[in-house]
Short mmCIF file of C-alpha atoms in Angstrom, two decimals:
data_model
loop_
_atom_site.label_atom_id
_atom_site.label_comp_id
_atom_site.label_asym_id
_atom_site.label_seq_id
_atom_site.Cartn_x
_atom_site.Cartn_y
_atom_site.Cartn_z
CA MET A 1 0.33 0.16 -0.01
CA LEU A 2 1.43 2.99 -0.83
CA PHE A 3 0.13 6.92 0.23
CA VAL A 4 2.23 9.94 -1.07
CA GLY A 5 0.67 13.28 -0.07
CA VAL A 6 1.51 16.35 0.37
CA ALA A 7 0.29 19.18 3.12
CA ALA A 8 -1.51 22.09 3.20
CA ILE A 9 1.18 25.28 3.11
CA ALA A 10 -1.23 27.84 4.55
CA GLN A 11 -2.46 28.84 7.90
CA GLY A 12 -6.35 27.61 7.87
CA ASN A 13 -6.37 25.17 5.51
CA THR A 14 -7.36 22.06 5.75
CA SER A 15 -6.62 18.57 4.01
CA SER A 16 -7.43 14.84 4.56
CA VAL A 17 -6.08 12.24 2.02
CA ASN A 18 -7.73 8.43 2.91
CA GLN A 19 -6.57 5.44 0.71
CA VAL A 20 -7.17 2.05 0.76
CA GLY A 21 -5.93 -0.52 -2.05
CA ASN A 22 -1.98 -0.59 -3.90
CA SER A 23 -0.10 2.28 -5.63
CA ASP A 24 -2.08 4.91 -4.80
CA THR A 25 -1.63 8.46 -4.76
CA GLY A 26 -2.48 11.71 -3.20
CA ILE A 27 -0.89 14.91 -4.19
CA VAL A 28 -2.80 18.39 -2.03
CA ASN A 29 -0.90 21.56 -2.90
CA GLN A 30 -2.57 24.38 -1.02
CA ASN A 31 -2.08 28.14 -0.70
CA GLY A 32 -3.49 31.11 1.24
CA GLN A 33 -6.28 30.58 3.99
CA THR A 34 -9.68 28.67 5.07
CA ASN A 35 -9.19 26.36 1.77
CA ASP A 36 -10.34 22.26 2.72
CA SER A 37 -9.59 18.99 1.18
CA LYS A 38 -10.72 15.90 1.20
CA ILE A 39 -9.61 12.87 -1.25
CA ASP A 40 -11.25 8.87 -1.19
CA GLN A 41 -9.48 6.84 -3.14
CA LEU A 42 -10.49 2.48 -2.97
CA GLY A 43 -8.55 0.63 -5.38
CA ASP A 44 -5.47 0.26 -7.32
CA SER A 45 -3.57 2.37 -8.85
CA ASN A 46 -5.90 5.69 -8.01
CA LYS A 47 -4.12 9.26 -8.73
CA SER A 48 -5.58 12.54 -7.20
CA GLU A 49 -4.34 16.12 -7.76
CA VAL A 50 -5.88 18.49 -5.41
CA TYR A 51 -4.19 22.51 -5.83
CA GLN A 52 -5.79 25.15 -4.61
CA GLY A 53 -5.08 29.41 -4.59
CA ILE A 54 -3.69 31.25 -6.17
CA GLN A 55 0.16 32.52 -6.68
CA PRO A 56 1.64 32.63 -3.27
CA GLY A 57 2.01 36.11 -2.05
CA VAL A 58 -0.74 37.49 -4.64
CA TYR A 59 -3.64 37.25 -3.39
CA ASN A 60 -5.13 34.74 -0.54
CA ALA A 61 -7.55 31.67 -1.23
CA LYS A 62 -10.60 31.27 0.81
CA ASN A 63 -13.16 28.65 0.78
CA ASN A 64 -12.76 26.61 -1.73
CA ILE A 65 -13.57 22.73 -1.28
CA ALA A 66 -12.30 19.79 -3.29
CA ASP A 67 -14.13 16.60 -2.39
CA VAL A 68 -12.79 13.25 -4.62
CA LYS A 69 -13.83 9.87 -4.87
CA GLN A 70 -12.32 7.13 -6.68
CA LYS A 71 -13.95 3.98 -5.97
CA GLY A 72 -12.38 0.99 -8.51
CA ASN A 73 -8.98 0.73 -10.77
CA SER A 74 -6.52 3.42 -12.45
CA ASN A 75 -8.60 6.36 -12.29
CA THR A 76 -7.54 9.84 -12.48
CA ALA A 77 -8.65 12.67 -11.10
CA PHE A 78 -7.19 16.75 -10.77
CA VAL A 79 -8.90 19.93 -9.64
CA SER A 80 -6.58 23.08 -9.57
CA GLN A 81 -8.83 26.26 -8.53
CA SER A 82 -7.97 29.72 -7.43
CA ASN A 83 -9.21 32.34 -5.68
CA HIS A 84 -12.09 32.23 -3.83
CA ASP A 85 -15.24 30.53 -3.05
CA ASN A 86 -14.54 28.02 -5.73
CA LYS A 87 -15.99 23.84 -5.43
CA ALA A 88 -15.11 21.22 -7.36
CA TYR A 89 -16.74 17.56 -6.50
CA GLN A 90 -15.66 14.44 -8.75
CA THR A 91 -17.02 10.64 -7.71
CA GLN A 92 -15.75 8.26 -9.63
CA THR A 93 -16.57 4.70 -9.73
CA GLY A 94 -15.08 2.01 -11.90
CA ASP A 95 -11.83 1.51 -14.27
CA LEU A 96 -9.49 3.59 -16.18
CA ASN A 97 -12.26 7.13 -16.02
CA LYS A 98 -10.32 10.56 -15.67
CA ALA A 99 -12.42 13.63 -14.67
CA THR A 100 -10.36 17.44 -14.41
CA ILE A 101 -11.53 20.19 -13.28
CA TRP A 102 -10.28 23.54 -14.00
CA GLN A 103 -11.59 26.78 -12.51
CA ASP A 104 -10.36 31.02 -12.06
CA GLN A 105 -7.21 29.48 -12.23
CA ILE A 106 -5.53 32.55 -13.86
CA ALA A 107 -5.15 35.34 -10.67
CA GLY A 108 -6.95 38.86 -11.92
CA PRO A 109 -7.07 42.60 -10.93
CA SER A 110 -8.59 42.36 -7.45
CA ASN A 111 -11.69 43.27 -8.35
CA ALA A 112 -12.21 41.02 -10.67
CA LEU A 113 -12.04 38.14 -8.08
CA GLY A 114 -15.44 36.75 -8.21
CA GLY A 115 -14.68 32.87 -8.56
CA TRP A 116 -17.86 31.09 -7.17
CA ASP A 117 -17.60 28.46 -9.67
CA LYS A 118 -19.20 24.82 -8.90
CA ALA A 119 -17.91 22.13 -10.94
CA THR A 120 -19.61 18.58 -9.75
CA GLN A 121 -18.32 15.28 -12.23
CA VAL A 122 -19.75 11.68 -10.83
CA GLN A 123 -19.36 8.53 -13.71
CA THR A 124 -20.13 5.56 -13.22
CA GLY A 125 -18.38 2.83 -15.21
CA LYS A 126 -15.71 2.08 -17.11
CA SER A 127 -13.31 4.23 -19.25
CA ASN A 128 -15.22 7.84 -19.27
CA THR A 129 -13.86 11.42 -19.33
CA ALA A 130 -15.26 14.59 -18.24
CA THR A 131 -13.48 17.91 -18.10
CA VAL A 132 -14.77 21.81 -16.29
CA ASP A 133 -12.95 24.94 -17.34
CA GLN A 134 -14.67 27.58 -15.98
CA GLY A 135 -13.55 31.40 -16.48
CA THR A 136 -10.37 32.02 -17.62
CA THR A 137 -7.95 31.89 -20.49
CA GLY A 138 -7.22 28.24 -20.00
CA ASN A 139 -10.71 27.50 -21.62
CA GLU A 140 -10.29 25.45 -24.84
CA LYS A 141 -12.49 26.82 -27.92
CA PRO A 142 -13.21 24.95 -30.84
CA THR A 143 -10.55 25.03 -33.96
CA GLY A 144 -12.28 22.29 -36.27
CA LEU A 145 -15.71 19.70 -36.89
CA PRO A 146 -18.24 20.31 -36.19
CA PHE A 147 -18.55 23.62 -36.52
CA ASN A 148 -18.43 25.58 -40.02
CA ALA A 149 -16.25 28.22 -41.19
CA THR A 150 -18.71 30.96 -40.31
CA GLN A 151 -19.02 29.27 -36.34
CA LEU A 152 -15.57 29.37 -36.13
CA GLY A 153 -14.95 32.84 -37.43
CA HIS A 154 -17.28 33.87 -34.65
CA VAL A 155 -15.52 31.70 -31.96
CA ALA A 156 -12.04 33.19 -32.71
CA ALA A 157 -13.06 36.36 -32.68
CA VAL A 158 -14.24 35.96 -28.75
CA ASN A 159 -12.04 36.73 -25.92
CA VAL A 160 -11.91 34.25 -23.41
CA PRO A 161 -12.21 36.75 -20.78
CA PHE A 162 -8.21 36.67 -18.74
CA ALA A 163 -9.72 37.55 -14.93
CA PRO A 164 -12.10 35.57 -13.10
CA HIS A 165 -15.78 35.50 -13.36
CA SER A 166 -18.64 34.59 -11.54
CA GLN A 167 -21.24 31.59 -10.47
CA ASN A 168 -20.54 29.41 -13.48
CA ASP A 169 -21.85 26.11 -12.68
CA ALA A 170 -21.49 22.89 -14.49
CA THR A 171 -22.41 19.47 -13.17
CA GLN A 172 -21.67 16.61 -15.99
CA THR A 173 -23.00 12.84 -15.10
CA GLN A 174 -21.71 9.98 -17.24
CA ASN A 175 -23.42 6.40 -16.44
CA GLY A 176 -21.64 3.12 -18.17
CA ASP A 177 -19.13 2.66 -20.38
CA ASN A 178 -16.70 5.43 -22.73
CA ASN A 179 -19.04 8.42 -22.34
CA THR A 180 -16.98 11.76 -22.93
CA ALA A 181 -18.42 15.71 -21.54
CA TYR A 182 -16.08 18.42 -22.16
CA ALA A 183 -17.88 22.44 -20.83
CA SER A 184 -16.08 25.47 -21.50
CA GLN A 185 -17.80 28.49 -20.08
CA GLY A 186 -16.31 31.90 -19.91
CA GLY A 187 -18.31 34.75 -18.03
CA VAL A 188 -20.86 35.19 -15.91
CA LYS A 189 -23.71 32.97 -14.34
CA ASN A 190 -23.54 30.55 -17.16
CA VAL A 191 -24.67 26.73 -16.04
CA SER A 192 -24.09 24.00 -18.05
CA SER A 193 -24.97 20.08 -17.22
CA GLN A 194 -24.52 17.07 -19.89
CA THR A 195 -25.53 13.56 -18.53
CA GLN A 196 -24.55 10.72 -20.31
CA THR A 197 -25.89 7.01 -20.09
CA SER A 198 -24.54 4.37 -22.08
CA PRO A 199 -25.27 -0.03 -21.52
CA SER A 200 -22.67 -1.36 -19.73
CA GLY A 201 -19.79 -3.01 -21.82
CA THR A 202 -19.84 0.04 -24.48
CA SER A 203 -16.91 0.18 -25.93
CA ALA A 204 -14.94 3.34 -27.44
CA ALA A 205 -15.87 3.71 -30.78
CA ASP A 206 -19.89 3.58 -29.60
CA GLY A 207 -19.97 5.51 -26.41
CA ASN A 208 -21.38 9.20 -26.17
CA LYS A 209 -19.57 12.57 -26.66
CA SER A 210 -21.24 15.96 -25.44
CA ASN A 211 -19.38 19.33 -25.71
CA HIS A 212 -21.02 22.44 -24.44
CA TYR A 213 -18.69 25.95 -25.31
CA GLN A 214 -20.56 29.42 -23.50
CA TYR A 215 -19.33 32.63 -24.17
CA GLY A 216 -20.67 35.96 -22.19
CA ASP A 217 -22.81 35.71 -19.90
CA GLU A 218 -25.98 34.11 -18.52
CA ASN A 219 -25.66 31.36 -21.26
CA LYS A 220 -27.53 27.79 -20.72
CA ALA A 221 -26.62 23.58 -22.51
CA THR A 222 -28.00 21.36 -20.71
CA SER A 223 -27.73 17.88 -22.62
CA VAL A 224 -29.36 14.38 -21.94
CA GLN A 225 -28.16 11.22 -24.02
CA ASN A 226 -29.01 7.63 -23.31
CA GLY A 227 -28.26 4.97 -26.01
CA THR A 228 -24.66 4.49 -27.91
CA LYS A 229 -23.35 6.53 -30.63
CA LEU A 230 -24.60 9.87 -29.53
CA THR A 231 -22.62 13.21 -30.41
CA GLU A 232 -23.84 16.45 -29.44
CA ASN A 233 -22.37 20.14 -29.62
CA THR A 234 -23.66 23.34 -28.23
CA LEU A 235 -21.42 26.50 -28.84
CA GLN A 236 -23.09 29.45 -27.35
CA ILE A 237 -21.98 33.37 -27.74
CA GLY A 238 -23.33 35.70 -26.18
CA ASN A 239 -25.99 36.75 -23.26
CA LYS A 240 -28.66 34.30 -22.07
CA ASN A 241 -28.89 32.29 -24.88
CA THR A 242 -30.63 28.72 -23.92
CA ALA A 243 -29.62 25.50 -25.80
CA THR A 244 -31.33 22.15 -24.91
CA VAL A 245 -30.94 18.84 -26.14
CA THR A 246 -31.97 15.65 -25.91
CA GLN A 247 -31.10 12.19 -27.93
CA THR A 248 -32.20 8.87 -27.31
CA GLY A 249 -31.35 5.91 -29.60
CA ALA A 250 -28.43 5.17 -31.39
CA ALA A 251 -26.22 7.25 -34.22
CA HIS A 252 -27.70 10.38 -33.77
CA ASN A 253 -25.99 13.89 -33.71
CA SER A 254 -26.81 17.69 -33.00
CA ILE A 255 -24.99 20.68 -33.46
CA ALA A 256 -26.72 24.07 -31.81
CA PHE A 257 -25.08 27.09 -32.43
CA SER A 258 -26.10 30.54 -31.33
CA LYS A 259 -24.60 34.15 -31.61
CA GLY A 260 -26.36 36.98 -30.06
CA ASN A 261 -28.67 36.71 -27.66
CA MET A 262 -31.95 35.64 -25.94
CA ASN A 263 -31.91 32.69 -28.63
CA THR A 264 -33.01 29.20 -27.67
CA ILE A 265 -32.97 25.96 -28.79
CA THR A 266 -34.02 22.88 -28.43
CA VAL A 267 -33.57 19.66 -29.47
CA THR A 268 -35.09 15.63 -29.32
CA GLN A 269 -34.21 12.91 -31.36
CA SER A 270 -34.91 9.68 -30.84
CA ASN A 271 -35.29 6.12 -32.48
#
């Protein structure tokens, strides 16, 4: 049984690492004040990393919370949070699942400190992947298919906020095997929710894929996929746009794009 841990390095932080199994690795690095991290790993060859707080000596980080639970073998979870009032929860059950959360990891001016991000990822099954980026230049922007040249031109003109923004919320829940979800949000009060379910034993080629890209304020993207070979891509640029995609069955594909304000897209596909 291998235990690897790095304790909090600033006053008022709390770290708890609990591992039962073989060759597990837990790494915690907390800068600032009143950070709280908890890692529970049950199984073999699991790895979890938690980094909370921005660069030492710049600003204090307050009330960041990371709660990681992994049950199974060879699961990987990574959390990086900066500024204040961020929350991240990752729960993985099964083998070879991977979950990554970035939230406001770049420091901005003191008047821009408005973390308030919350990302929750729950994966049950095997070989699922989920990633969340919120509110900083660390966000990945789409650069190719399935979006066309005109849509990508609008994306290229987007200035993803350098300073952290407020109250973004991303929730990703995946049940089954080989599902992939990604959420990228830059702005204020954006909400992304992705739920995917596939049968046990689904291969990588037949897994579901869902991607949300939102840049602006108060956008909301919701997708629910139940089946196999379901693909959903939502890109919203502007303010107060809403996209809701529901797909059931097999081999459906949805591309939802909005540029502007107060647009609504609703897609329902089944077979």
